[in-house]
PDB file of C-alpha atoms in Angstrom:
ATOM      1  CA  MET A  30      23.597 -42.008  14.859  1.00 91.00           C
ATOM      2  CA  SER A  31      21.699 -44.347  12.548  1.00 96.00           C
ATOM      3  CA  THR A  32      21.290 -44.304   8.710  1.00 98.00           C
ATOM      4  CA  VAL A  33      17.803 -44.752   7.458  1.00 98.00           C
ATOM      5  CA  LEU A  34      17.201 -45.788   3.859  1.00 98.00           C
ATOM      6  CA  TYR A  35      13.772 -44.563   2.612  1.00 98.00           C
ATOM      7  CA  ILE A  36      12.825 -46.663  -0.429  1.00 98.00           C
ATOM      8  CA  LYS A  37       9.952 -45.227  -2.445  1.00 98.00           C
ATOM      9  CA  ALA A  38       8.196 -47.180  -5.247  1.00 97.00           C
ATOM     10  CA  ASN A  39       5.244 -45.451  -6.877  1.00 95.00           C
ATOM     11  CA  ALA A  40       4.952 -43.810 -10.315  1.00 92.00           C
ATOM     12  CA  LYS A  41       2.282 -41.343  -9.280  1.00 87.00           C
ATOM     13  CA  PRO A  42       3.035 -37.585  -9.348  1.00 77.00           C
ATOM     14  CA  GLU A  43       4.107 -35.897  -6.175  1.00 74.00           C
ATOM     15  CA  GLY A  44       1.299 -35.394  -3.683  1.00 81.00           C
ATOM     16  CA  THR A  45      -1.096 -37.983  -5.271  1.00 88.00           C
ATOM     17  CA  SER A  46       0.185 -41.187  -3.748  1.00 93.00           C
ATOM     18  CA  ARG A  47      -1.742 -42.241  -0.709  1.00 94.00           C
ATOM     19  CA  THR A  48       1.158 -44.521   0.177  1.00 96.00           C
ATOM     20  CA  PHE A  49       3.628 -41.512   0.208  1.00 96.00           C
ATOM     21  CA  ARG A  50       1.261 -39.419   2.233  1.00 95.00           C
ATOM     22  CA  ILE A  51       1.528 -41.956   5.020  1.00 96.00           C
ATOM     23  CA  ALA A  52       5.222 -42.657   4.465  1.00 97.00           C
ATOM     24  CA  ASP A  53       6.254 -39.058   4.276  1.00 96.00           C
ATOM     25  CA  LYS A  54       4.484 -38.369   7.591  1.00 97.00           C
ATOM     26  CA  PHE A  55       6.346 -41.207   9.071  1.00 98.00           C
ATOM     27  CA  ILE A  56       9.708 -39.783   7.895  1.00 98.00           C
ATOM     28  CA  GLU A  57       8.734 -36.279   8.991  1.00 97.00           C
ATOM     29  CA  THR A  58       7.948 -37.593  12.556  1.00 98.00           C
ATOM     30  CA  TYR A  59      11.032 -39.739  12.678  1.00 98.00           C
ATOM     31  CA  LYS A  60      13.204 -36.602  11.929  1.00 98.00           C
ATOM     32  CA  GLU A  61      11.542 -34.810  14.771  1.00 97.00           C
ATOM     33  CA  HIS A  62      12.460 -37.500  17.234  1.00 97.00           C
ATOM     34  CA  HIS A  63      15.800 -38.734  15.787  1.00 97.00           C
ATOM     35  CA  PRO A  64      17.372 -35.367  14.601  1.00 97.00           C
ATOM     36  CA  ASP A  65      20.883 -36.822  14.446  1.00 97.00           C
ATOM     37  CA  ASP A  66      20.067 -39.739  12.149  1.00 97.00           C
ATOM     38  CA  GLU A  67      20.856 -39.538   8.429  1.00 98.00           C
ATOM     39  CA  ILE A  68      17.921 -40.252   6.104  1.00 98.00           C
ATOM     40  CA  ILE A  69      18.728 -41.234   2.521  1.00 98.00           C
ATOM     41  CA  THR A  70      15.727 -41.021   0.151  1.00 98.00           C
ATOM     42  CA  LEU A  71      15.740 -43.454  -2.732  1.00 97.00           C
ATOM     43  CA  ASP A  72      12.916 -42.872  -5.170  1.00 97.00           C
ATOM     44  CA  LEU A  73      13.195 -45.847  -7.546  1.00 97.00           C
ATOM     45  CA  TYR A  74      11.515 -44.145 -10.422  1.00 96.00           C
ATOM     46  CA  LYS A  75      13.603 -41.101 -10.161  1.00 95.00           C
ATOM     47  CA  GLU A  76      16.633 -43.447  -9.930  1.00 94.00           C
ATOM     48  CA  GLY A  77      15.632 -45.117 -13.159  1.00 92.00           C
ATOM     49  CA  ILE A  78      16.070 -48.567 -11.862  1.00 93.00           C
ATOM     50  CA  ASN A  79      16.049 -51.026 -14.704  1.00 92.00           C
ATOM     51  CA  PHE A  80      15.871 -54.836 -14.854  1.00 93.00           C
ATOM     52  CA  LEU A  81      19.107 -56.700 -14.419  1.00 89.00           C
ATOM     53  CA  SER A  82      21.120 -57.048 -17.588  1.00 85.00           C
ATOM     54  CA  GLU A  83      23.343 -59.979 -18.390  1.00 85.00           C
ATOM     55  CA  GLU A  84      26.247 -57.857 -17.084  1.00 81.00           C
ATOM     56  CA  GLY A  85      24.444 -57.237 -13.879  1.00 79.00           C
ATOM     57  CA  ILE A  86      23.751 -60.860 -13.351  1.00 81.00           C
ATOM     58  CA  MET A  87      27.358 -61.848 -13.924  1.00 78.00           C
ATOM     59  CA  MET A  88      28.493 -59.392 -11.275  1.00 77.00           C
ATOM     60  CA  HIS A  89      26.362 -60.816  -8.488  1.00 77.00           C
ATOM     61  CA  MET A  90      29.280 -62.626  -6.732  1.00 74.00           C
ATOM     62  CA  PRO A  91      31.881 -59.922  -6.314  1.00 77.00           C
ATOM     63  CA  LYS A  92      35.100 -60.126  -4.248  1.00 76.00           C
ATOM     64  CA  PRO A  93      34.725 -58.193  -0.858  1.00 76.00           C
ATOM     65  CA  GLY A  94      34.464 -54.484  -1.622  1.00 74.00           C
ATOM     66  CA  GLU A  95      34.591 -54.984  -5.377  1.00 76.00           C
ATOM     67  CA  GLY A  96      32.332 -52.805  -7.454  1.00 76.00           C
ATOM     68  CA  ARG A  97      31.269 -50.529  -4.607  1.00 83.00           C
ATOM     69  CA  ASN A  98      30.657 -47.633  -7.065  1.00 85.00           C
ATOM     70  CA  HIS A  99      29.341 -49.720  -9.919  1.00 86.00           C
ATOM     71  CA  PRO A 100      25.889 -48.432 -11.157  1.00 86.00           C
ATOM     72  CA  ILE A 101      24.304 -51.769 -10.099  1.00 88.00           C
ATOM     73  CA  LEU A 102      26.378 -52.974  -7.150  1.00 92.00           C
ATOM     74  CA  LYS A 103      26.292 -49.614  -5.358  1.00 94.00           C
ATOM     75  CA  TYR A 104      22.749 -50.347  -4.220  1.00 96.00           C
ATOM     76  CA  ALA A 105      23.686 -53.517  -2.422  1.00 95.00           C
ATOM     77  CA  TYR A 106      26.485 -51.747  -0.521  1.00 95.00           C
ATOM     78  CA  GLN A 107      24.162 -48.843   0.258  1.00 97.00           C
ATOM     79  CA  PHE A 108      21.591 -51.306   1.636  1.00 98.00           C
ATOM     80  CA  LEU A 109      24.225 -53.163   3.594  1.00 97.00           C
ATOM     81  CA  GLU A 110      25.525 -50.010   5.223  1.00 97.00           C
ATOM     82  CA  ALA A 111      22.145 -48.700   6.287  1.00 98.00           C
ATOM     83  CA  ASP A 112      20.801 -49.415   9.803  1.00 98.00           C
ATOM     84  CA  LYS A 113      17.039 -49.075   9.151  1.00 98.00           C
ATOM     85  CA  TYR A 114      14.772 -49.418   6.103  1.00 98.00           C
ATOM     86  CA  VAL A 115      11.547 -47.700   5.273  1.00 98.00           C
ATOM     87  CA  PHE A 116       9.779 -49.205   2.299  1.00 98.00           C
ATOM     88  CA  ALA A 117       6.782 -47.335   0.704  1.00 98.00           C
ATOM     89  CA  GLU A 118       4.821 -48.915  -2.059  1.00 97.00           C
ATOM     90  CA  PRO A 119       1.224 -49.747  -3.190  1.00 96.00           C
ATOM     91  CA  LEU A 120      -0.135 -53.232  -3.646  1.00 93.00           C
ATOM     92  CA  TRP A 121      -0.354 -53.715  -7.416  1.00 95.00           C
ATOM     93  CA  ASN A 122      -2.016 -56.873  -8.766  1.00 95.00           C
ATOM     94  CA  LEU A 123      -1.471 -58.644  -5.405  1.00 94.00           C
ATOM     95  CA  GLY A 124       2.260 -57.929  -5.417  1.00 95.00           C
ATOM     96  CA  ILE A 125       4.914 -55.205  -5.266  1.00 97.00           C
ATOM     97  CA  PRO A 126       5.555 -52.778  -8.231  1.00 97.00           C
ATOM     98  CA  ALA A 127       7.956 -54.357 -10.750  1.00 97.00           C
ATOM     99  CA  ILE A 128      10.495 -51.631 -10.145  1.00 98.00           C
ATOM    100  CA  LEU A 129      10.687 -52.593  -6.453  1.00 98.00           C
ATOM    101  CA  LYS A 130      11.335 -56.206  -7.478  1.00 98.00           C
ATOM    102  CA  ALA A 131      14.021 -54.980  -9.852  1.00 97.00           C
ATOM    103  CA  TYR A 132      15.596 -53.059  -6.863  1.00 98.00           C
ATOM    104  CA  ILE A 133      15.466 -56.280  -4.772  1.00 98.00           C
ATOM    105  CA  ASP A 134      17.341 -58.003  -7.507  1.00 96.00           C
ATOM    106  CA  TYR A 135      20.004 -55.270  -7.282  1.00 96.00           C
ATOM    107  CA  ILE A 136      20.529 -55.610  -3.589  1.00 97.00           C
ATOM    108  CA  CYS A 137      20.483 -59.432  -3.308  1.00 96.00           C
ATOM    109  CA  VAL A 138      24.172 -59.858  -3.972  1.00 94.00           C
ATOM    110  CA  THR A 139      26.092 -62.885  -2.825  1.00 93.00           C
ATOM    111  CA  THR A 140      29.108 -61.742  -0.601  1.00 92.00           C
ATOM    112  CA  VAL A 141      27.519 -58.409   0.019  1.00 94.00           C
ATOM    113  CA  THR A 142      24.033 -58.776   1.592  1.00 96.00           C
ATOM    114  CA  PHE A 143      24.076 -62.640   1.961  1.00 96.00           C
ATOM    115  CA  LYS A 144      26.361 -65.510   1.616  1.00 94.00           C
ATOM    116  CA  TYR A 145      26.275 -69.247   1.073  1.00 94.00           C
ATOM    117  CA  THR A 146      27.561 -71.648   3.630  1.00 95.00           C
ATOM    118  CA  ALA A 147      27.634 -75.330   4.170  1.00 95.00           C
ATOM    119  CA  GLU A 148      24.334 -74.981   5.937  1.00 93.00           C
ATOM    120  CA  GLY A 149      22.727 -72.846   3.238  1.00 95.00           C
ATOM    121  CA  PRO A 150      22.261 -69.084   2.685  1.00 95.00           C
ATOM    122  CA  VAL A 151      22.912 -66.634   5.558  1.00 97.00           C
ATOM    123  CA  GLY A 152      21.861 -62.997   5.583  1.00 97.00           C
ATOM    124  CA  LEU A 153      24.553 -60.420   6.219  1.00 97.00           C
ATOM    125  CA  CYS A 154      22.089 -57.648   7.220  1.00 98.00           C
ATOM    126  CA  GLN A 155      21.379 -58.938  10.709  1.00 97.00           C
ATOM    127  CA  GLY A 156      20.691 -56.564  13.586  1.00 97.00           C
ATOM    128  CA  LYS A 157      18.826 -54.101  11.350  1.00 98.00           C
ATOM    129  CA  LYS A 158      15.099 -53.353  11.213  1.00 97.00           C
ATOM    130  CA  ALA A 159      12.522 -52.460   8.488  1.00 98.00           C
ATOM    131  CA  ILE A 160       9.073 -50.959   8.207  1.00 98.00           C
ATOM    132  CA  ASN A 161       6.875 -51.414   5.200  1.00 98.00           C
ATOM    133  CA  ILE A 162       4.197 -48.867   4.449  1.00 98.00           C
ATOM    134  CA  THR A 163       1.707 -49.944   1.913  1.00 97.00           C
ATOM    135  CA  ALA A 164      -1.686 -48.803   0.506  1.00 94.00           C
ATOM    136  CA  ARG A 165      -4.109 -51.446  -0.788  1.00 90.00           C
ATOM    137  CA  GLY A 166      -7.394 -51.251  -2.699  1.00 85.00           C
ATOM    138  CA  GLY A 167      -9.116 -54.155  -0.787  1.00 84.00           C
ATOM    139  CA  GLU A 168      -8.976 -55.839   2.523  1.00 85.00           C
ATOM    140  CA  TYR A 169      -5.867 -57.962   2.457  1.00 79.00           C
ATOM    141  CA  SER A 170      -4.826 -57.836   6.126  1.00 84.00           C
ATOM    142  CA  GLU A 171      -7.396 -60.337   7.227  1.00 83.00           C
ATOM    143  CA  GLY A 172     -10.299 -62.316   6.004  1.00 84.00           C
ATOM    144  CA  LYS A 173     -10.675 -64.386   2.768  1.00 86.00           C
ATOM    145  CA  PHE A 174      -8.443 -62.240   0.621  1.00 84.00           C
ATOM    146  CA  ALA A 175      -5.366 -62.191   3.032  1.00 85.00           C
ATOM    147  CA  THR A 176      -3.893 -65.174   1.351  1.00 91.00           C
ATOM    148  CA  TRP A 177      -3.827 -63.332  -2.001  1.00 91.00           C
ATOM    149  CA  GLU A 178      -1.635 -60.593  -0.616  1.00 89.00           C
ATOM    150  CA  MET A 179       1.897 -61.235  -1.891  1.00 92.00           C
ATOM    151  CA  GLY A 180       3.512 -57.720  -1.645  1.00 96.00           C
ATOM    152  CA  ASP A 181       4.167 -57.304   2.008  1.00 96.00           C
ATOM    153  CA  LYS A 182       4.662 -61.078   2.427  1.00 97.00           C
ATOM    154  CA  TYR A 183       7.344 -61.025  -0.203  1.00 98.00           C
ATOM    155  CA  LEU A 184       9.146 -58.074   1.320  1.00 98.00           C
ATOM    156  CA  ARG A 185       9.020 -59.687   4.773  1.00 98.00           C
ATOM    157  CA  THR A 186      10.391 -62.973   3.332  1.00 98.00           C
ATOM    158  CA  ILE A 187      13.088 -61.597   1.271  1.00 98.00           C
ATOM    159  CA  LEU A 188      14.324 -59.231   4.003  1.00 98.00           C
ATOM    160  CA  GLY A 189      14.404 -62.161   6.435  1.00 98.00           C
ATOM    161  CA  PHE A 190      16.568 -63.941   3.788  1.00 98.00           C
ATOM    162  CA  LEU A 191      18.988 -61.073   4.062  1.00 98.00           C
ATOM    163  CA  GLY A 192      18.956 -61.203   7.763  1.00 98.00           C
ATOM    164  CA  VAL A 193      16.386 -58.454   8.631  1.00 98.00           C
ATOM    165  CA  THR A 194      13.827 -60.122  10.874  1.00 97.00           C
ATOM    166  CA  ASP A 195      12.609 -56.991  12.761  1.00 98.00           C
ATOM    167  CA  PHE A 196       9.942 -56.170  10.240  1.00 98.00           C
ATOM    168  CA  THR A 197       6.761 -54.014  10.857  1.00 98.00           C
ATOM    169  CA  THR A 198       3.869 -53.285   8.420  1.00 97.00           C
ATOM    170  CA  ILE A 199       1.544 -50.300   8.185  1.00 97.00           C
ATOM    171  CA  SER A 200      -1.235 -50.893   5.739  1.00 96.00           C
ATOM    172  CA  ALA A 201      -4.061 -48.740   4.576  1.00 93.00           C
ATOM    173  CA  ASP A 202      -6.754 -51.181   3.234  1.00 92.00           C
ATOM    174  CA  ASN A 203      -9.987 -50.962   1.417  1.00 87.00           C
ATOM    175  CA  LEU A 204      -9.039 -47.752  -0.395  1.00 86.00           C
ATOM    176  CA  ASP A 205     -10.837 -48.622  -3.555  1.00 79.00           C
ATOM    177  CA  VAL A 206     -13.882 -50.206  -1.969  1.00 85.00           C
ATOM    178  CA  ILE A 207     -17.081 -48.242  -2.918  1.00 88.00           C
ATOM    179  CA  GLY A 208     -18.521 -46.307   0.106  1.00 85.00           C
ATOM    180  CA  GLN A 209     -15.227 -46.433   2.051  1.00 83.00           C
ATOM    181  CA  ASP A 210     -14.175 -43.312   3.915  1.00 90.00           C
ATOM    182  CA  VAL A 211     -10.757 -43.130   2.280  1.00 87.00           C
ATOM    183  CA  GLU A 212      -9.496 -40.050   4.173  1.00 91.00           C
ATOM    184  CA  ALA A 213     -10.396 -41.737   7.448  1.00 90.00           C
ATOM    185  CA  VAL A 214      -8.387 -44.932   6.501  1.00 91.00           C
ATOM    186  CA  VAL A 215      -5.468 -42.853   5.359  1.00 94.00           C
ATOM    187  CA  GLY A 216      -5.717 -40.671   8.519  1.00 93.00           C
ATOM    188  CA  ASN A 217      -5.654 -43.717  10.738  1.00 95.00           C
ATOM    189  CA  ALA A 218      -2.625 -45.124   8.942  1.00 95.00           C
ATOM    190  CA  ILE A 219      -0.851 -41.746   9.280  1.00 96.00           C
ATOM    191  CA  LYS A 220      -1.570 -41.724  13.021  1.00 96.00           C
ATOM    192  CA  LYS A 221      -0.129 -45.186  13.399  1.00 96.00           C
ATOM    193  CA  ALA A 222       2.904 -44.251  11.285  1.00 97.00           C
ATOM    194  CA  GLN A 223       3.572 -41.281  13.491  1.00 97.00           C
ATOM    195  CA  GLU A 224       3.422 -43.348  16.669  1.00 97.00           C
ATOM    196  CA  LEU A 225       5.703 -45.957  15.268  1.00 96.00           C
ATOM    197  CA  ALA A 226       8.119 -43.380  13.982  1.00 97.00           C
ATOM    198  CA  GLU A 227       8.815 -42.099  17.464  1.00 95.00           C
ATOM    199  CA  LYS A 228      10.381 -45.363  18.576  1.00 93.00           C
ATOM    200  CA  PHE A 229      11.598 -46.847  15.236  1.00 96.00           C
TER     201      PHE A 229
END
């Protein structure tokens, strides 16, 4: 049995996020094909994730097992103990929502999710896999604006830093382009999500 951590980062009301329409279908299909797996949903806005305080920064090198139930460190241990990760967030201003970056700061904890060695940092979350589901207003998967995209790229990079190198992206692009068939784009992304969910 695997544990899936479903990390949601969008402030829109229930049912209005195009990102969540795709991601929720992924989770629904995943449950159908992996009924014995545990899925933990972590809605960052409902969690009330805040930016790291001075106290939180000072706690970012705990002894093994220390602070497991601490309001800040609990997220790093939860992340470490999961087997698979599903991220769902829109592209905002070419990057991820600030609340998701705040969450990343919570989970990047020395001695928990990565460590320093004589050869440099080593991720402690190896052998796990992640999928990132994102909705974007323009075309950022290819073409001249692809280099501007720093949301999915950042998640792929920081998860690689933690040892998670099996990383897949599902993106719905051009959603704010005039004349675009938004429902068709979202529908195609949902279809891809359902296909990937079967074997994730």
